[in-house]
CSV table of C-alpha atoms in Angstrom, one decimal:
chain,number,residue,atom,x,y,z
A,17,UNK,CA,-109.9,142.2,-278.5
A,18,UNK,CA,-112.2,143.1,-276.0
A,19,UNK,CA,-112.5,140.5,-273.4
A,20,UNK,CA,-115.6,141.8,-271.5
A,21,UNK,CA,-118.2,141.3,-274.1
A,22,UNK,CA,-121.4,140.6,-272.4
A,23,UNK,CA,-122.5,137.6,-274.3
A,24,UNK,CA,-120.6,135.1,-276.5
A,25,UNK,CA,-123.1,133.3,-279.0
A,26,UNK,CA,-122.5,129.8,-280.3
A,27,UNK,CA,-119.3,129.9,-282.7
A,28,UNK,CA,-116.6,127.5,-283.3
A,29,UNK,CA,-114.0,130.1,-283.1
A,30,UNK,CA,-111.3,129.0,-280.5
A,31,UNK,CA,-109.3,131.1,-278.2
A,32,UNK,CA,-105.7,131.9,-279.3
A,33,UNK,CA,-103.0,130.0,-277.6
A,34,UNK,CA,-100.9,131.9,-275.4
A,35,UNK,CA,-97.4,131.5,-277.5
A,36,UNK,CA,-95.1,132.3,-274.2
A,37,UNK,CA,-96.7,129.4,-272.3
A,38,UNK,CA,-95.6,126.1,-272.8
A,39,UNK,CA,-98.0,123.6,-274.0
A,40,UNK,CA,-98.4,120.6,-271.8
A,41,UNK,CA,-99.0,117.6,-273.9
A,42,UNK,CA,-102.4,116.1,-273.3
A,43,UNK,CA,-102.8,112.4,-272.3
A,44,UNK,CA,-105.6,110.4,-271.3
A,45,UNK,CA,-105.6,108.0,-268.4
A,46,UNK,CA,-107.4,104.5,-268.1
A,47,UNK,CA,-111.3,105.5,-268.6
A,48,UNK,CA,-112.0,103.6,-264.9
A,49,UNK,CA,-109.9,106.3,-263.3
A,50,UNK,CA,-112.4,109.1,-264.4
A,51,UNK,CA,-115.2,108.7,-262.1
A,52,UNK,CA,-112.8,108.8,-259.0
A,53,UNK,CA,-111.0,112.0,-260.8
A,54,UNK,CA,-114.5,113.5,-260.7
A,55,UNK,CA,-114.9,113.3,-257.1
A,56,UNK,CA,-111.5,114.7,-256.3
A,57,UNK,CA,-112.2,117.4,-259.1
A,58,UNK,CA,-115.6,118.4,-257.7
A,59,UNK,CA,-114.1,118.6,-254.3
A,60,UNK,CA,-111.3,121.0,-255.1
A,61,UNK,CA,-113.3,123.2,-257.3
A,62,UNK,CA,-115.5,125.5,-255.1
A,63,UNK,CA,-117.5,126.9,-258.4
A,64,UNK,CA,-119.5,123.5,-258.7
A,65,UNK,CA,-120.6,123.6,-255.1
A,66,UNK,CA,-123.5,125.6,-255.6
A,67,UNK,CA,-125.3,122.8,-258.0
A,68,UNK,CA,-124.9,120.3,-255.0
A,69,UNK,CA,-126.1,122.5,-252.6
A,70,UNK,CA,-129.1,123.4,-254.3
A,71,UNK,CA,-130.3,119.6,-254.8
A,72,UNK,CA,-128.6,118.1,-251.5
A,73,UNK,CA,-131.1,118.2,-249.0
A,74,UNK,CA,-134.1,117.0,-251.0
A,75,UNK,CA,-132.3,114.3,-252.8
A,76,UNK,CA,-130.5,113.3,-249.6
A,77,UNK,CA,-133.7,112.6,-247.9
A,78,UNK,CA,-135.2,110.9,-251.0
A,79,UNK,CA,-132.1,108.7,-250.9
A,80,UNK,CA,-132.7,107.7,-247.1
A,81,UNK,CA,-136.2,107.1,-247.8
A,82,UNK,CA,-136.1,104.7,-250.9
A,83,UNK,CA,-133.1,102.9,-249.4
A,84,UNK,CA,-134.9,102.6,-246.0
A,85,UNK,CA,-138.1,101.3,-247.4
A,86,UNK,CA,-136.2,98.7,-249.8
A,87,UNK,CA,-134.2,97.4,-246.9
A,88,UNK,CA,-137.1,97.3,-244.3
A,89,UNK,CA,-139.4,95.6,-246.7
A,90,UNK,CA,-137.8,93.7,-249.6
A,91,UNK,CA,-134.1,92.7,-248.1
A,92,UNK,CA,-135.3,89.5,-246.0
A,93,UNK,CA,-137.7,88.4,-248.7
A,94,UNK,CA,-134.8,88.5,-251.1
A,95,UNK,CA,-132.4,86.7,-248.6
A,96,UNK,CA,-135.0,83.9,-248.8
A,97,UNK,CA,-135.3,83.8,-252.3
A,98,UNK,CA,-131.6,83.7,-252.9
A,99,UNK,CA,-131.0,81.3,-250.2
A,100,UNK,CA,-132.8,78.8,-252.7
A,101,UNK,CA,-130.0,78.9,-255.0
A,102,UNK,CA,-127.1,78.8,-252.7
A,103,UNK,CA,-125.7,76.1,-250.4
A,104,UNK,CA,-124.0,78.6,-248.1
A,105,UNK,CA,-126.6,80.8,-246.8
A,106,UNK,CA,-124.1,83.4,-245.6
A,107,UNK,CA,-124.0,84.5,-249.3
A,108,UNK,CA,-127.5,85.2,-249.7
A,109,UNK,CA,-127.3,87.7,-247.0
A,110,UNK,CA,-124.6,89.1,-248.8
A,111,UNK,CA,-125.7,89.2,-252.4
A,112,UNK,CA,-129.2,90.2,-251.1
A,113,UNK,CA,-127.1,93.4,-250.2
A,114,UNK,CA,-126.0,94.0,-253.5
A,115,UNK,CA,-129.5,93.3,-255.2
A,116,UNK,CA,-131.2,95.8,-253.1
A,117,UNK,CA,-128.7,98.6,-253.7
A,118,UNK,CA,-129.0,98.1,-257.1
A,119,UNK,CA,-132.6,98.3,-257.1
A,120,UNK,CA,-132.4,101.3,-255.0
A,121,UNK,CA,-129.8,103.1,-257.3
A,122,UNK,CA,-132.2,102.6,-260.3
A,123,UNK,CA,-135.2,104.0,-258.5
A,124,UNK,CA,-133.2,107.0,-257.2
A,125,UNK,CA,-131.7,107.6,-260.6
A,126,UNK,CA,-135.3,107.5,-262.2
A,127,UNK,CA,-136.7,109.8,-259.2
A,128,UNK,CA,-133.6,112.0,-259.5
A,129,UNK,CA,-134.6,112.7,-263.1
A,130,UNK,CA,-137.8,114.0,-261.8
A,131,UNK,CA,-135.8,116.6,-259.6
A,132,UNK,CA,-134.2,117.8,-262.7
A,133,UNK,CA,-130.9,116.4,-261.7
A,134,UNK,CA,-130.0,115.9,-265.5
A,135,UNK,CA,-130.1,119.6,-266.2
A,136,UNK,CA,-127.7,120.0,-263.1
A,137,UNK,CA,-125.4,117.3,-264.6
A,138,UNK,CA,-125.2,119.2,-267.8
A,139,UNK,CA,-124.1,122.4,-266.1
A,140,UNK,CA,-121.5,120.3,-264.2
A,141,UNK,CA,-120.3,118.9,-267.6
A,142,UNK,CA,-120.2,122.2,-269.5
A,143,UNK,CA,-118.8,124.2,-267.0
A,144,UNK,CA,-115.8,121.7,-266.2
A,145,UNK,CA,-115.1,121.7,-270.1
A,146,UNK,CA,-115.0,125.5,-270.0
A,147,UNK,CA,-112.5,125.4,-267.0
A,148,UNK,CA,-110.4,122.8,-268.9
A,149,UNK,CA,-109.9,125.4,-271.7
A,150,UNK,CA,-112.5,124.1,-274.1
A,151,UNK,CA,-115.0,126.8,-274.0
A,152,UNK,CA,-115.0,126.5,-278.1
A,153,UNK,CA,-116.7,123.2,-277.6
A,154,UNK,CA,-119.5,124.6,-275.2
A,155,UNK,CA,-120.2,127.8,-277.1
A,156,UNK,CA,-122.1,126.6,-280.1
A,157,UNK,CA,-124.6,125.0,-277.9
A,158,UNK,CA,-125.6,127.4,-275.2
A,159,UNK,CA,-125.0,131.2,-274.7
A,160,UNK,CA,-121.6,132.0,-272.8
A,161,UNK,CA,-121.6,135.2,-270.3
A,162,UNK,CA,-118.0,136.0,-270.7
A,163,UNK,CA,-118.2,138.8,-268.0
A,164,UNK,CA,-118.9,136.2,-265.3
A,165,UNK,CA,-116.0,135.4,-262.9
A,166,UNK,CA,-116.5,131.6,-262.8
A,167,UNK,CA,-117.1,128.7,-265.4
A,168,UNK,CA,-120.4,127.9,-264.1
A,169,UNK,CA,-121.5,131.5,-263.8
A,170,UNK,CA,-120.7,131.9,-267.6
A,171,UNK,CA,-123.1,129.2,-268.3
A,172,UNK,CA,-126.2,130.9,-270.3
A,173,UNK,CA,-129.3,129.3,-271.8
A,174,UNK,CA,-128.8,126.6,-273.9
A,175,UNK,CA,-129.1,127.1,-277.7
A,176,UNK,CA,-130.4,123.7,-278.4
A,177,UNK,CA,-131.5,120.8,-276.4
A,178,UNK,CA,-129.5,119.9,-273.5
A,179,UNK,CA,-129.3,116.5,-271.9
A,180,UNK,CA,-126.5,114.7,-270.1
A,181,UNK,CA,-128.0,111.3,-270.2
A,182,UNK,CA,-131.0,110.8,-272.0
A,183,UNK,CA,-133.5,108.2,-270.9
A,184,UNK,CA,-133.1,104.8,-272.2
A,185,UNK,CA,-136.0,102.3,-272.1
A,186,UNK,CA,-133.5,99.7,-273.7
A,187,UNK,CA,-131.2,100.3,-270.5
A,188,UNK,CA,-133.9,99.8,-267.9
A,189,UNK,CA,-135.1,96.5,-269.9
A,190,UNK,CA,-131.6,95.3,-269.9
A,191,UNK,CA,-131.2,96.0,-266.0
A,192,UNK,CA,-134.5,94.1,-265.3
A,193,UNK,CA,-133.1,91.2,-267.7
A,194,UNK,CA,-129.6,91.0,-266.0
A,195,UNK,CA,-130.7,91.6,-262.4
A,196,UNK,CA,-131.1,87.8,-261.8
A,197,UNK,CA,-127.3,87.3,-262.6
A,198,UNK,CA,-127.0,88.5,-259.0
A,199,UNK,CA,-128.1,85.0,-258.2
A,200,UNK,CA,-124.6,83.4,-259.3
A,201,UNK,CA,-122.6,82.9,-256.1
A,202,UNK,CA,-119.3,85.4,-256.1
A,203,UNK,CA,-119.2,86.7,-259.5
A,204,UNK,CA,-123.1,87.4,-260.2
A,205,UNK,CA,-122.7,90.9,-259.1
A,206,UNK,CA,-119.5,91.7,-260.7
A,207,UNK,CA,-120.9,90.4,-264.2
A,208,UNK,CA,-124.1,92.4,-263.6
A,209,UNK,CA,-122.4,95.8,-263.2
A,210,UNK,CA,-119.9,95.1,-266.1
A,211,UNK,CA,-123.1,94.2,-268.6
A,212,UNK,CA,-125.0,97.2,-267.3
A,213,UNK,CA,-121.9,99.2,-267.5
A,214,UNK,CA,-121.4,98.4,-271.2
A,215,UNK,CA,-124.7,100.3,-271.7
A,216,UNK,CA,-124.2,102.9,-269.4
A,217,UNK,CA,-120.7,104.2,-270.6
A,218,UNK,CA,-121.7,105.6,-273.6
A,219,UNK,CA,-125.0,107.2,-272.2
A,220,UNK,CA,-123.1,109.2,-269.9
A,221,UNK,CA,-120.9,110.8,-272.9
A,222,UNK,CA,-124.2,111.6,-274.6
A,223,UNK,CA,-123.7,115.5,-274.1
A,224,UNK,CA,-120.2,115.1,-275.3
A,225,UNK,CA,-121.4,113.4,-278.6
A,226,UNK,CA,-124.1,116.4,-278.7
A,227,UNK,CA,-121.2,118.9,-278.5
A,228,UNK,CA,-119.2,117.3,-281.4
A,229,UNK,CA,-122.6,117.4,-283.5
A,230,UNK,CA,-122.0,113.4,-283.8
A,231,UNK,CA,-125.3,111.9,-285.5
A,232,UNK,CA,-126.4,108.4,-284.0
A,233,UNK,CA,-124.4,106.5,-286.7
A,234,UNK,CA,-121.4,108.4,-285.8
A,235,UNK,CA,-121.7,108.1,-282.2
A,236,UNK,CA,-122.1,104.3,-282.5
A,237,UNK,CA,-119.0,104.2,-284.9
A,238,UNK,CA,-117.1,106.4,-282.1
A,239,UNK,CA,-118.2,104.0,-279.2
A,240,UNK,CA,-117.0,101.1,-281.1
A,241,UNK,CA,-113.6,101.9,-281.4
A,242,UNK,CA,-113.6,102.7,-277.3
A,243,UNK,CA,-115.8,99.7,-276.4
A,244,UNK,CA,-114.1,98.6,-273.5
A,245,UNK,CA,-112.9,102.0,-272.1
A,246,UNK,CA,-116.7,103.1,-272.2
A,247,UNK,CA,-117.6,100.0,-270.5
A,248,UNK,CA,-115.2,100.2,-267.5
A,249,UNK,CA,-116.0,103.8,-267.3
A,250,UNK,CA,-119.6,102.7,-267.0
A,251,UNK,CA,-118.9,99.8,-264.7
A,252,UNK,CA,-117.3,102.0,-262.2
A,253,UNK,CA,-119.8,104.8,-262.3
A,254,UNK,CA,-122.6,102.1,-261.7
A,255,UNK,CA,-120.4,100.8,-258.8
A,256,UNK,CA,-120.5,104.5,-257.0
A,257,UNK,CA,-124.3,104.6,-257.5
A,258,UNK,CA,-124.5,101.3,-255.2
A,259,UNK,CA,-123.2,103.6,-252.4
A,260,UNK,CA,-126.6,104.5,-250.2
A,261,UNK,CA,-127.3,107.9,-249.7
A,262,UNK,CA,-124.3,109.3,-251.5
A,263,UNK,CA,-125.8,108.4,-255.0
A,264,UNK,CA,-126.9,111.9,-255.8
A,265,UNK,CA,-123.5,113.2,-255.0
A,266,UNK,CA,-121.8,110.3,-257.3
A,267,UNK,CA,-124.4,111.4,-260.0
A,268,UNK,CA,-122.8,114.9,-260.1
A,269,UNK,CA,-119.0,113.8,-259.6
A,270,UNK,CA,-119.4,111.3,-262.5
A,271,UNK,CA,-120.6,114.1,-264.8
A,272,UNK,CA,-117.3,115.9,-263.8
A,273,UNK,CA,-115.3,112.9,-264.3
A,274,UNK,CA,-117.1,112.4,-267.8
A,275,UNK,CA,-116.2,115.9,-268.6
A,276,UNK,CA,-112.6,115.5,-267.6
A,277,UNK,CA,-112.2,112.4,-269.8
A,278,UNK,CA,-114.1,114.2,-272.8
A,279,UNK,CA,-111.7,117.3,-272.3
A,280,UNK,CA,-108.5,115.1,-272.6
A,281,UNK,CA,-109.9,112.9,-275.6
A,282,UNK,CA,-110.6,116.4,-277.2
A,283,UNK,CA,-107.1,117.9,-276.5
A,284,UNK,CA,-105.5,114.6,-277.7
A,285,UNK,CA,-107.2,114.6,-281.1
A,286,UNK,CA,-106.8,118.5,-281.4
A,287,UNK,CA,-102.9,117.8,-281.0
A,288,UNK,CA,-103.1,115.1,-283.5
A,289,UNK,CA,-104.6,117.3,-285.8
A,290,UNK,CA,-102.3,120.2,-285.2
A,291,UNK,CA,-99.2,117.8,-285.7
A,292,UNK,CA,-100.7,116.4,-288.9
A,293,UNK,CA,-101.4,119.7,-290.5
A,294,UNK,CA,-98.1,121.6,-288.6
A,295,UNK,CA,-95.6,121.0,-291.3
A,296,UNK,CA,-97.9,122.1,-294.3
A,297,UNK,CA,-98.6,125.3,-292.2
A,298,UNK,CA,-94.8,125.9,-291.9
A,299,UNK,CA,-94.2,125.1,-295.6
A,300,UNK,CA,-96.9,127.8,-296.9
A,301,UNK,CA,-95.6,130.3,-294.7
């Protein structure tokens, strides 16, 4: 077979496994680990760095601007408001920080969408899948430039609509509704993160569902079986978004983490199918 064909269009043909190489059994880790794995993976794999470089300066300046404005003009008023509900006023100063960070992360996430970061997240997600040996999952959805040297440069034009995490009006409404939960001393912010993480988790795998060809009802059924896994994944991803200035960086690393989790899930399901059909294949041979 010629491995230097210039362009590979969508098709579900999978590369043949190297029989001489021992196959490592896939295993999935706890879902909350993957956002952190994404940071490590992004830092170790240089082919991903151009995606950060292209957005870093404008988005870094945007983050600094948003958080500076919020802390200068809204922090003290929110401290005064929270102090009404707290007997210990020091808690008002602490919780107001988390409230402003949550507001800032929501604003910057929306503004990042305007900077086409979603398109960049798709490239991160797809290139990580290719690097993890799942080219057959990506190729039906976009052209693959097989002669290029790195997973990122192999990515051609999308053959269908490509979104990493589509805009969710429901998620925005829930964010606003749940924001007052931060008024609860000590436990308010963790509860807020878990409740919003419940909605955010599945959205961060929207690209994976698209690549699998799942319809909306199938997606809901799939998520229902992994409800808590997606909740913890989304919660940790949102916690990372609360880090000022680095929000944009963590948007990209979380996409890498989401792809790593998708790769592990896919490999495990493929192994389960192989084990189920293996005896039949041997008997037929």
